[in-house]
Coordinates of C-alpha atoms (C1' of nucleotides) in Angstrom, one line a residue:
Chain A
M5 CA -49.2 -136.5 6.4
K6 CA -49.0 -132.8 5.5
S7 CA -45.4 -132.7 4.4
I8 CA -45.9 -135.4 1.8
E9 CA -49.0 -133.8 0.4
K10 CA -47.0 -130.6 0.1
A11 CA -44.3 -132.5 -1.7
V12 CA -46.9 -133.9 -4.2
S13 CA -48.2 -130.3 -4.7
A14 CA -44.6 -129.4 -5.6
L15 CA -44.6 -132.1 -8.2
Q16 CA -47.8 -130.9 -9.6
L17 CA -46.3 -127.4 -9.7
L18 CA -43.3 -128.8 -11.5
V19 CA -45.6 -130.3 -14.2
N20 CA -47.5 -127.0 -14.5
S21 CA -44.4 -124.9 -14.7
G22 CA -43.1 -126.5 -17.9
G23 CA -40.9 -129.1 -16.3
E24 CA -38.6 -126.8 -14.4
L25 CA -38.9 -125.6 -10.8
R26 CA -36.9 -123.2 -8.7
V27 CA -36.7 -123.0 -4.9
G28 CA -38.1 -119.5 -4.7
E29 CA -40.9 -120.3 -7.1
T30 CA -41.8 -123.3 -5.0
S31 CA -41.7 -121.4 -1.7
R32 CA -44.1 -118.7 -3.1
H33 CA -46.7 -121.1 -4.5
L34 CA -46.7 -123.5 -1.5
K35 CA -46.5 -120.5 0.9
V36 CA -43.5 -121.7 2.9
T37 CA -40.1 -120.2 3.5
R38 CA -37.4 -120.7 1.0
S39 CA -35.5 -122.8 3.5
S40 CA -38.5 -125.3 3.7
A41 CA -38.8 -125.4 0.0
S42 CA -35.1 -126.0 -0.4
R43 CA -35.2 -128.9 2.0
L44 CA -38.4 -130.3 0.5
L45 CA -37.0 -130.4 -3.1
A46 CA -33.7 -131.8 -1.8
S47 CA -35.6 -134.6 -0.1
L48 CA -37.5 -135.4 -3.3
A49 CA -34.3 -135.4 -5.2
S50 CA -32.6 -137.8 -2.7
G51 CA -34.3 -140.8 -4.3
G52 CA -34.2 -139.6 -7.9
L53 CA -37.8 -138.6 -8.2
I54 CA -36.6 -135.2 -9.3
E55 CA -33.0 -134.0 -9.8
Q56 CA -31.2 -130.7 -9.6
D57 CA -29.5 -129.3 -12.6
P58 CA -26.0 -128.6 -11.4
A59 CA -25.6 -125.6 -13.7
T60 CA -28.9 -123.7 -13.2
Q61 CA -29.8 -125.2 -9.8
R62 CA -33.3 -125.8 -11.1
Y63 CA -35.1 -129.0 -10.4
R64 CA -36.6 -131.2 -13.0
A65 CA -38.2 -134.6 -13.2
G66 CA -35.9 -137.5 -12.4
I67 CA -35.3 -141.1 -13.4
L68 CA -37.6 -142.5 -10.8
A69 CA -40.4 -140.7 -12.4
V70 CA -39.7 -142.5 -15.7
Q71 CA -39.7 -145.8 -13.9
L72 CA -42.9 -145.1 -12.2
A73 CA -44.5 -144.1 -15.5
A74 CA -43.2 -147.3 -17.0
S75 CA -44.8 -149.4 -14.3
F76 CA -48.0 -147.5 -14.8
H77 CA -48.1 -148.4 -18.4
R78 CA -47.1 -152.0 -17.7
N79 CA -50.0 -152.4 -15.3
F80 CA -52.5 -150.5 -17.3
D81 CA -52.7 -153.0 -20.1
L82 CA -56.0 -151.5 -21.2
V83 CA -53.9 -148.9 -22.9
E84 CA -51.7 -151.4 -24.6
Q85 CA -54.7 -153.4 -25.7
A86 CA -56.3 -150.2 -27.1
Q87 CA -53.3 -149.2 -29.1
K88 CA -53.8 -151.7 -31.9
E89 CA -57.4 -151.0 -32.3
M90 CA -56.8 -147.3 -32.2
D91 CA -54.5 -147.6 -35.2
E92 CA -57.3 -149.5 -37.0
L93 CA -59.8 -146.8 -36.1
A94 CA -57.4 -144.1 -37.2
R95 CA -57.0 -145.9 -40.5
T96 CA -60.7 -146.3 -41.3
T97 CA -61.7 -142.8 -40.2
E98 CA -58.5 -141.2 -41.6
H99 CA -58.6 -138.9 -38.6
T100 CA -56.7 -138.5 -35.3
V101 CA -57.5 -140.9 -32.5
W102 CA -56.7 -140.1 -28.8
L103 CA -56.8 -142.2 -25.7
G104 CA -57.1 -140.4 -22.3
V105 CA -58.1 -140.6 -18.7
L106 CA -59.7 -138.2 -16.3
S107 CA -57.6 -136.4 -13.7
G108 CA -59.7 -133.9 -11.7
T109 CA -61.1 -131.5 -14.2
E110 CA -58.6 -132.3 -16.9
V111 CA -58.1 -135.1 -19.4
V112 CA -54.6 -136.6 -19.6
V113 CA -53.7 -137.9 -23.1
L114 CA -51.9 -141.3 -22.8
K115 CA -51.8 -142.5 -26.5
T116 CA -52.4 -141.1 -29.9
A117 CA -52.8 -142.6 -33.3
R118 CA -52.6 -140.5 -36.4
G119 CA -54.9 -140.8 -39.4
S120 CA -54.0 -140.5 -43.0
Q121 CA -55.4 -137.0 -43.5
P122 CA -52.7 -134.5 -44.5
I123 CA -53.8 -131.9 -42.0
Q124 CA -54.0 -133.1 -38.4
F125 CA -54.3 -132.0 -34.8
T126 CA -51.9 -133.9 -32.6
V127 CA -51.3 -133.8 -28.9
E128 CA -48.3 -135.3 -27.2
P129 CA -48.9 -138.1 -24.7
G130 CA -48.8 -136.7 -21.2
H131 CA -50.4 -133.4 -22.1
R132 CA -53.7 -132.3 -20.6
L133 CA -56.9 -130.8 -21.9
P134 CA -59.8 -129.1 -20.0
A135 CA -62.4 -131.8 -19.5
H136 CA -65.4 -129.6 -20.0
A137 CA -64.2 -128.6 -23.4
A138 CA -62.9 -131.9 -24.8
A139 CA -65.1 -134.7 -26.1
M140 CA -63.1 -137.2 -24.0
G141 CA -63.7 -135.2 -20.9
K142 CA -67.4 -135.2 -21.4
A143 CA -67.5 -138.9 -22.1
L144 CA -65.6 -139.6 -18.9
L145 CA -67.6 -137.2 -16.9
A146 CA -70.8 -138.8 -18.1
V147 CA -69.9 -141.9 -16.0
K148 CA -70.1 -139.8 -12.8
P149 CA -73.3 -138.6 -11.1
D150 CA -74.2 -135.0 -11.6
A151 CA -73.6 -134.1 -8.0
E152 CA -70.0 -135.2 -8.3
I153 CA -69.5 -133.3 -11.5
R154 CA -70.9 -130.2 -9.9
S155 CA -68.5 -130.4 -7.0
L156 CA -65.6 -131.0 -9.3
F157 CA -66.2 -127.7 -11.2
A158 CA -66.6 -125.5 -8.1
A159 CA -64.7 -122.9 -9.9
S160 CA -66.1 -121.4 -13.1
L161 CA -65.5 -123.1 -16.5
D162 CA -62.6 -121.6 -18.4
P163 CA -63.6 -120.6 -21.9
V164 CA -61.1 -122.0 -24.4
T165 CA -62.9 -121.0 -27.6
K166 CA -66.0 -119.0 -28.3
Q167 CA -68.0 -122.3 -28.4
T168 CA -66.8 -123.5 -25.0
L169 CA -69.6 -124.1 -22.4
V170 CA -69.0 -121.8 -19.5
S171 CA -72.1 -122.6 -17.4
I172 CA -72.1 -125.8 -15.3
D173 CA -75.8 -126.3 -16.0
D174 CA -75.2 -126.2 -19.7
L175 CA -72.4 -128.7 -19.2
L176 CA -74.6 -131.0 -17.2
R177 CA -77.4 -130.8 -19.9
E178 CA -74.8 -131.6 -22.6
I179 CA -73.5 -134.5 -20.5
A180 CA -77.0 -135.8 -20.0
M181 CA -77.4 -135.7 -23.8
S182 CA -74.1 -137.6 -24.2
R183 CA -75.5 -140.4 -21.9
L184 CA -78.6 -140.8 -24.1
R185 CA -76.5 -140.6 -27.3
G186 CA -73.9 -143.1 -26.1
Y187 CA -71.0 -140.8 -27.2
A188 CA -69.9 -137.2 -26.4
I189 CA -69.3 -134.4 -28.8
S190 CA -67.1 -131.3 -28.7
N191 CA -68.0 -128.9 -31.5
Q192 CA -65.2 -126.5 -31.7
E193 CA -65.2 -126.1 -27.9
L194 CA -61.5 -127.0 -27.7
F195 CA -60.1 -125.9 -31.1
D196 CA -61.8 -123.6 -33.6
G197 CA -62.7 -125.5 -36.7
V198 CA -62.2 -128.9 -35.1
K199 CA -64.9 -131.3 -34.0
A200 CA -64.4 -134.4 -31.9
I201 CA -66.5 -137.3 -30.7
S202 CA -65.6 -139.7 -27.9
V203 CA -66.7 -142.8 -26.0
A204 CA -65.7 -143.9 -22.5
F205 CA -64.9 -147.4 -21.2
E206 CA -64.5 -149.0 -17.8
D207 CA -62.0 -151.6 -17.0
P208 CA -64.0 -154.1 -14.8
H209 CA -60.8 -155.4 -13.2
K210 CA -59.0 -152.2 -12.4
G211 CA -62.0 -150.1 -12.0
M212 CA -60.6 -147.4 -14.2
N213 CA -62.1 -145.4 -16.9
I214 CA -60.6 -144.4 -20.3
A215 CA -61.9 -142.6 -23.2
I216 CA -61.2 -142.8 -26.9
S217 CA -61.9 -139.9 -29.2
V218 CA -61.7 -139.0 -32.9
S219 CA -60.9 -135.5 -33.9
Y220 CA -61.5 -134.0 -37.3
P221 CA -61.5 -130.7 -39.0
L222 CA -64.8 -129.4 -40.2
F223 CA -63.6 -128.9 -43.7
A224 CA -62.8 -132.6 -44.0
L225 CA -66.5 -133.6 -43.7
E226 CA -67.9 -135.2 -46.8
G227 CA -71.3 -133.7 -47.6
G228 CA -71.4 -131.9 -44.3
S229 CA -72.2 -135.1 -42.4
D230 CA -70.0 -136.9 -39.9
Q231 CA -72.2 -140.0 -39.8
S232 CA -69.4 -142.2 -41.1
V233 CA -67.1 -141.2 -38.3
V234 CA -69.8 -141.7 -35.7
D235 CA -70.5 -145.1 -37.1
A236 CA -66.9 -146.1 -37.1
L237 CA -66.5 -145.0 -33.5
L238 CA -69.6 -146.9 -32.3
L239 CA -68.3 -150.0 -34.1
F240 CA -65.0 -149.6 -32.4
A241 CA -66.7 -149.2 -29.0
H242 CA -68.7 -152.3 -29.5
H243 CA -65.6 -154.4 -30.4
F244 CA -63.3 -153.0 -27.8
G245 CA -65.9 -152.7 -25.0
S246 CA -67.0 -156.3 -25.3
R247 CA -63.4 -157.5 -25.5
I248 CA -62.4 -155.9 -22.2
G249 CA -65.7 -156.8 -20.6
D250 CA -67.3 -153.4 -20.2
K251 CA -70.9 -153.9 -19.3
R252 CA -72.1 -150.8 -21.1
W253 CA -70.9 -152.1 -24.4
T254 CA -71.2 -155.9 -24.2
K255 CA -74.8 -155.8 -25.5
Chain B
M30 CA -37.2 -134.0 5.6
K31 CA -37.4 -137.6 6.7
S32 CA -41.0 -138.3 5.9
I33 CA -40.6 -137.2 2.3
E34 CA -37.5 -139.4 1.9
K35 CA -39.5 -142.2 3.3
A36 CA -42.2 -141.5 0.7
V37 CA -39.7 -141.6 -2.1
S38 CA -38.4 -144.9 -0.7
A39 CA -41.9 -146.2 -0.9
L40 CA -42.0 -145.2 -4.6
Q41 CA -38.7 -147.0 -5.2
L42 CA -40.2 -150.0 -3.5
L43 CA -43.2 -149.7 -5.8
V44 CA -41.0 -149.9 -8.8
N45 CA -39.1 -152.8 -7.4
S46 CA -42.2 -154.7 -6.5
G47 CA -43.5 -154.9 -10.1
G48 CA -45.7 -151.9 -10.0
E49 CA -48.0 -152.9 -7.2
L50 CA -47.7 -152.1 -3.5
R51 CA -49.7 -153.1 -0.5
V52 CA -49.8 -151.3 2.9
G53 CA -48.4 -154.3 4.8
E54 CA -45.6 -154.8 2.4
T55 CA -44.6 -151.1 2.6
S56 CA -44.7 -151.1 6.4
R57 CA -42.4 -154.1 6.6
H58 CA -39.8 -152.7 4.1
L59 CA -39.8 -149.2 5.5
K60 CA -39.9 -150.5 9.1
V61 CA -42.9 -148.5 10.2
T62 CA -46.2 -149.5 11.5
R63 CA -49.1 -150.3 9.2
S64 CA -50.8 -147.2 10.3
S65 CA -47.9 -145.0 9.2
A66 CA -47.6 -146.8 5.9
S67 CA -51.3 -146.5 5.3
R68 CA -51.2 -142.7 5.9
L69 CA -48.0 -142.4 3.8
L70 CA -49.5 -144.0 0.8
A71 CA -52.8 -142.2 1.2
S72 CA -50.9 -138.9 1.1
L73 CA -49.0 -139.9 -2.0
A74 CA -52.3 -140.8 -3.6
S75 CA -53.9 -137.5 -2.7
G76 CA -52.2 -135.7 -5.6
G77 CA -52.4 -138.5 -8.1
L78 CA -48.7 -139.6 -7.9
I79 CA -50.0 -143.0 -7.1
E80 CA -53.5 -144.4 -6.9
Q81 CA -55.3 -147.1 -5.0
D82 CA -57.1 -149.8 -6.9
P83 CA -60.6 -149.8 -5.4
A84 CA -61.0 -153.5 -5.9
T85 CA -57.7 -154.9 -4.5
Q86 CA -56.8 -151.9 -2.3
R87 CA -53.3 -152.1 -3.8
Y88 CA -51.4 -149.0 -4.8
R89 CA -49.9 -148.4 -8.2
A90 CA -48.4 -145.5 -10.1
G91 CA -50.7 -142.7 -10.9
I92 CA -51.3 -140.1 -13.6
L93 CA -49.0 -137.5 -12.1
A94 CA -46.2 -140.0 -12.6
V95 CA -47.0 -140.1 -16.3
Q96 CA -47.0 -136.4 -16.5
L97 CA -43.7 -136.1 -14.7
A98 CA -42.1 -138.6 -17.0
A99 CA -43.4 -136.7 -20.0
S100 CA -41.8 -133.5 -18.7
F101 CA -38.6 -135.4 -18.2
H102 CA -38.5 -136.5 -21.7
R103 CA -39.4 -133.1 -23.0
N104 CA -36.5 -131.5 -21.1
F105 CA -34.1 -134.2 -21.9
D106 CA -33.9 -133.6 -25.5
L107 CA -30.6 -135.5 -25.8
V108 CA -32.7 -138.6 -25.8
E109 CA -34.8 -137.3 -28.6
Q110 CA -31.8 -136.3 -30.6
A111 CA -30.2 -139.6 -30.1
Q112 CA -33.2 -141.6 -31.3
K113 CA -32.7 -141.0 -35.0
E114 CA -29.0 -141.8 -34.9
M115 CA -29.7 -144.9 -32.8
D116 CA -31.9 -146.2 -35.6
E117 CA -29.1 -145.5 -38.0
L118 CA -26.7 -147.4 -35.8
A119 CA -29.0 -150.3 -35.4
R120 CA -29.4 -150.5 -39.2
T121 CA -25.7 -150.5 -40.0
T122 CA -24.7 -152.9 -37.2
E123 CA -27.9 -155.0 -37.6
H124 CA -27.9 -155.4 -33.8
T125 CA -29.9 -154.0 -30.9
V126 CA -29.0 -150.5 -29.7
W127 CA -29.9 -149.2 -26.2
L128 CA -29.8 -145.8 -24.6
G129 CA -29.5 -145.5 -20.8
V130 CA -28.6 -143.4 -17.8
L131 CA -27.0 -144.3 -14.5
S132 CA -29.1 -144.4 -11.4
G133 CA -27.1 -145.5 -8.4
T134 CA -25.6 -148.9 -9.2
E135 CA -28.1 -149.5 -12.0
V136 CA -28.6 -148.4 -15.5
V137 CA -32.1 -147.3 -16.5
V138 CA -33.0 -148.0 -20.2
L139 CA -34.7 -145.0 -21.8
K140 CA -34.8 -145.9 -25.5
T141 CA -34.2 -148.9 -27.7
A142 CA -33.7 -149.4 -31.4
R143 CA -33.9 -152.9 -32.9
G144 CA -31.6 -154.1 -35.5
S145 CA -32.5 -156.4 -38.4
Q146 CA -31.1 -159.6 -36.9
P147 CA -33.8 -162.2 -36.6
I148 CA -32.7 -163.1 -33.0
Q149 CA -32.5 -160.2 -30.7
F150 CA -32.2 -159.2 -27.0
T151 CA -34.6 -156.5 -26.2
V152 CA -35.4 -154.6 -23.0
E153 CA -38.4 -152.4 -22.4
P154 CA -37.7 -148.7 -21.7
G155 CA -37.9 -148.1 -18.0
H156 CA -36.3 -151.3 -17.0
R157 CA -33.0 -151.5 -15.1
L158 CA -29.8 -153.4 -15.4
P159 CA -27.0 -153.9 -12.9
A160 CA -24.4 -151.3 -13.8
H161 CA -21.3 -153.5 -13.1
A162 CA -22.5 -156.2 -15.5
A163 CA -23.7 -154.0 -18.4
A164 CA -21.5 -152.3 -20.9
M165 CA -23.6 -149.1 -20.6
G166 CA -23.0 -149.2 -16.8
K167 CA -19.2 -149.5 -17.2
A168 CA -19.2 -146.7 -19.7
L169 CA -21.1 -144.4 -17.4
L170 CA -19.1 -145.4 -14.3
A171 CA -15.9 -144.6 -16.2
V172 CA -16.8 -141.0 -16.1
K173 CA -16.6 -141.0 -12.3
P174 CA -13.5 -141.1 -10.2
D175 CA -12.5 -144.5 -8.7
A176 CA -13.2 -143.4 -5.1
E177 CA -16.8 -142.6 -6.0
I178 CA -17.3 -145.9 -7.7
R179 CA -15.9 -147.7 -4.7
S180 CA -18.3 -146.0 -2.4
L181 CA -21.3 -146.7 -4.7
F182 CA -20.6 -150.4 -4.6
A183 CA -20.2 -150.7 -0.8
A184 CA -22.1 -153.9 -1.0
S185 CA -20.7 -156.8 -2.9
L186 CA -21.3 -157.2 -6.6
D187 CA -24.2 -159.5 -7.5
P188 CA -23.2 -162.2 -9.9
V189 CA -25.6 -162.3 -12.9
T190 CA -23.8 -164.8 -15.1
K191 CA -20.6 -166.8 -14.6
Q192 CA -18.7 -164.1 -16.3
T193 CA -19.9 -161.2 -14.1
L194 CA -17.1 -159.4 -12.2
V195 CA -17.7 -159.8 -8.5
S196 CA -14.7 -158.1 -7.1
I197 CA -14.7 -154.3 -6.9
D198 CA -11.0 -154.2 -7.7
D199 CA -11.5 -156.3 -10.9
L200 CA -14.3 -153.9 -11.8
L201 CA -12.1 -150.8 -11.3
R202 CA -9.3 -152.4 -13.4
E203 CA -11.8 -153.1 -16.2
I204 CA -13.2 -149.6 -16.0
A205 CA -9.7 -148.2 -16.2
M206 CA -9.2 -150.3 -19.3
S207 CA -12.5 -148.8 -20.7
R208 CA -11.1 -145.3 -20.3
L209 CA -8.1 -146.1 -22.3
R210 CA -10.1 -148.0 -24.9
G211 CA -12.7 -145.3 -25.3
Y212 CA -15.5 -147.7 -25.0
A213 CA -16.7 -150.3 -22.4
I214 CA -17.3 -154.0 -23.0
S215 CA -19.5 -156.6 -21.3
N216 CA -18.6 -160.1 -22.4
Q217 CA -21.5 -162.3 -21.4
E218 CA -21.5 -160.6 -18.0
L219 CA -25.2 -159.7 -18.3
F220 CA -26.5 -162.5 -20.6
D221 CA -24.8 -165.7 -21.5
G222 CA -23.8 -165.7 -25.1
V223 CA -24.3 -162.0 -25.5
K224 CA -21.6 -159.4 -25.8
A225 CA -22.2 -155.6 -25.7
I226 CA -20.1 -152.5 -26.2
S227 CA -20.9 -149.0 -25.1
V228 CA -19.8 -145.4 -25.1
A229 CA -20.9 -142.6 -22.7
F230 CA -21.7 -138.9 -23.5
E231 CA -22.1 -135.8 -21.4
D232 CA -24.6 -133.1 -22.1
P233 CA -22.6 -129.9 -21.6
H234 CA -25.8 -127.9 -20.9
K235 CA -27.7 -130.2 -18.6
G236 CA -24.6 -131.8 -17.0
M237 CA -26.1 -135.3 -17.5
N238 CA -24.6 -138.5 -18.8
I239 CA -26.1 -141.0 -21.1
A240 CA -24.7 -144.1 -22.7
I241 CA -25.4 -145.9 -26.0
S242 CA -24.7 -149.6 -26.3
V243 CA -24.8 -152.2 -29.0
S244 CA -25.6 -155.8 -28.0
Y245 CA -25.0 -158.8 -30.2
P246 CA -25.0 -162.6 -29.8
L247 CA -21.7 -164.3 -30.1
F248 CA -22.8 -166.6 -32.8
A249 CA -23.6 -163.6 -35.1
L250 CA -20.0 -162.6 -35.3
E251 CA -18.5 -162.9 -38.7
G252 CA -15.1 -164.6 -38.5
G253 CA -15.1 -164.3 -34.7
S254 CA -14.2 -160.6 -34.9
D255 CA -16.4 -157.8 -33.7
Q256 CA -14.3 -155.1 -35.2
S257 CA -17.0 -153.9 -37.5
V258 CA -19.4 -153.3 -34.6
V259 CA -16.7 -151.4 -32.7
D260 CA -15.9 -149.3 -35.7
A261 CA -19.6 -148.4 -36.2
L262 CA -20.0 -147.5 -32.6
L263 CA -16.9 -145.2 -32.6
L264 CA -18.1 -143.6 -35.8
F265 CA -21.5 -143.0 -34.1
A266 CA -19.8 -141.6 -31.0
H267 CA -17.8 -139.2 -33.1
H268 CA -20.8 -137.9 -35.0
F269 CA -23.2 -137.7 -32.0
G270 CA -20.6 -136.5 -29.5
S271 CA -19.5 -133.6 -31.6
R272 CA -23.1 -132.6 -32.4
I273 CA -24.1 -132.3 -28.8
G274 CA -20.9 -130.6 -27.9
D275 CA -19.3 -133.3 -25.8
K276 CA -15.7 -132.4 -25.2
R277 CA -14.5 -136.0 -25.1
W278 CA -15.6 -136.7 -28.6
T279 CA -15.2 -133.3 -30.4
K280 CA -11.6 -134.1 -31.3
Chain C
dC3 C1' -67.3 -170.4 12.3
dA4 C1' -62.9 -169.5 14.2
dA5 C1' -58.3 -167.8 13.6
dC6 C1' -55.7 -164.9 11.0
dA7 C1' -54.4 -160.9 7.9
dT8 C1' -55.2 -156.7 6.2
dG9 C1' -56.3 -151.6 5.9
dT10 C1' -58.1 -147.6 8.3
dT11 C1' -59.2 -144.6 12.1
dG12 C1' -58.5 -141.8 17.4
dC13 C1' -55.2 -140.4 20.7
dG14 C1' -51.0 -139.0 23.5
dT15 C1' -46.2 -138.5 23.2
dA16 C1' -41.9 -138.0 21.0
dA17 C1' -39.8 -136.8 16.7
dT18 C1' -39.3 -133.2 13.2
dA19 C1' -40.4 -129.7 10.1
dA20 C1' -41.1 -124.6 9.9
dG21 C1' -39.6 -120.1 10.6
dC22 C1' -35.9 -116.9 11.6
dA23 C1' -31.3 -115.3 10.7
dA24 C1' -27.0 -115.5 8.6
dC25 C1' -24.2 -117.1 5.1
dA26 C1' -22.1 -117.5 0.3
dC27 C1' -23.0 -116.6 -4.2
dT28 C1' -25.0 -114.8 -8.6
dT29 C1' -27.6 -111.3 -11.1
dT30 C1' -29.3 -106.8 -11.8
dG31 C1' -29.2 -101.8 -11.7
dT32 C1' -27.0 -97.4 -11.5
Chain D
dA25 C1' -17.4 -100.5 -10.8
dC26 C1' -19.8 -101.2 -6.9
dA27 C1' -24.1 -101.3 -4.7
dA28 C1' -28.4 -103.6 -4.2
dA29 C1' -31.5 -107.1 -4.6
dG30 C1' -32.2 -111.9 -5.4
dT31 C1' -31.0 -116.8 -4.9
dG32 C1' -30.2 -121.3 -2.6
dT33 C1' -28.4 -123.4 1.5
dT34 C1' -27.3 -124.3 6.6
dG35 C1' -27.6 -123.9 12.3
dC36 C1' -30.9 -123.3 15.8
dT37 C1' -35.2 -123.1 18.6
dT38 C1' -40.1 -123.8 19.0
dA39 C1' -44.4 -125.3 17.5
dT40 C1' -46.1 -128.7 14.6
dT41 C1' -47.0 -133.3 13.2
dA42 C1' -45.9 -137.8 12.4
dC43 C1' -45.3 -142.1 14.9
dG44 C1' -46.7 -146.1 17.6
dC45 C1' -50.2 -148.2 20.3
dA46 C1' -54.7 -149.7 20.4
dA47 C1' -59.2 -150.7 18.6
dC48 C1' -62.2 -151.5 14.9
dA49 C1' -63.9 -153.0 10.3
dT50 C1' -63.4 -156.1 6.6
dG51 C1' -61.9 -159.7 4.0
dT52 C1' -59.1 -164.7 3.8
dT53 C1' -57.9 -168.9 5.2
dG54 C1' -58.2 -173.4 7.6

DNA sequence: CAACATGTTGCGTAATAAGCAACACTTTGT
DNA sequence: ACAAAGTGTTGCTTATTACGCAACATGTTG
């Protein structure tokens, strides 16, 4: 069903273009004529998935998208269940806690819980982070076999900071280390001066993976050690993992 | 682009089926063979708009839907702006405040603010209400000309409670009254024992309409009069409307 | 274990989406 | 100020593709 796949591509483009899309822009990226792009967007708008601004003629997300997302969150009760415990984790560590899922080579942030630290790094739910640079990304990738990871990152790894791993082999080595360790680390690979650690969970019913991460600025470390944060995260993983029935954490 | 419109219909069906969709169900509702429905859903899933549960084979909303909704809320800053004032309104009235938009013959709730009353009627964001029975619906319909309203409700009006208006002519009369009044009323037409009043706003930039409503149980009325709630809502409408540049409320 | 549903493939034909112009309209440049 | 380029939309024709029909694989139920 090529036309539908093209339509979905247009929606991805909409997200990547900051929420607004024009017909000409769409036609160029999808390599179709403006007439086709016009009809494509009009069709998507027919059911309210997107809608056209009457003033600027630009297209943006519609109400149906909100409803779909609502049904996503309603089904995906792992997220709801995690919320309360995330708050708890944010309180004990005093740092920022994120919950995310893997989408291709990126991590989509679904929930956040702010710690009590005055200086924080926050990300709005719905935003995306490069998986190879984020702790959550590595934790989620660690579930997959190396071959799959390698095919995912066919293109080269984009450097985000000076610390970002740009070689796939380095990434795989680091992920192997994460598997042994039980949690993944991002040491200033996503933001300078910010470290993050993360663990992944699998919902046995829905067959879906999520990750929880704690991010903290380097200067906030007491005595240069982040052992207390690691301990808190592992404690959280044990509690939450056993409650949702994740085999990796039940014992 | 019929196949895309069919795909959007499938998404609407997904929302109306409680967030889960099966191939057979889809084929029956869209009146296509199972093979077509299978390919259609697979195409939608290709880009992450929906995804298939590996265990049950059922389809549900995907991550792209969450991203789309996030971009919707980012663009639609009216909602964000309204949030704080809604909290204020909920505090002064002590009742529940809803914010919604019109989608066909239904109202989609986007935000809620709870009042301090111990007994409350709450609706989750993303849910929908029949426009002809909800105060928000009438307020939003009142913006449109009668002819358009009449064509919207080609089918008969579904009765929700014993008070629900079932005749289109009655509805139009009631809406005309709302225009004179400046606000719309739903007197136990949506929930027995619950009354609601609502006002609509228009974003001059985005050309989009939203409504704010206050719902309150009849037994909570002091002295049988709801004048204080009406006054609070009109005060809110004046403040908010003039701030966003709505012509109807600037003077 | 049979009878039934369900979801996913090939395959040929009929439906339809894409490109090409032409149009109205706004924005930009001189 | 007008020309020139850009934008989004709409007939029209052909080439593309999506549909229904089977057949198959895999659970589900009686």
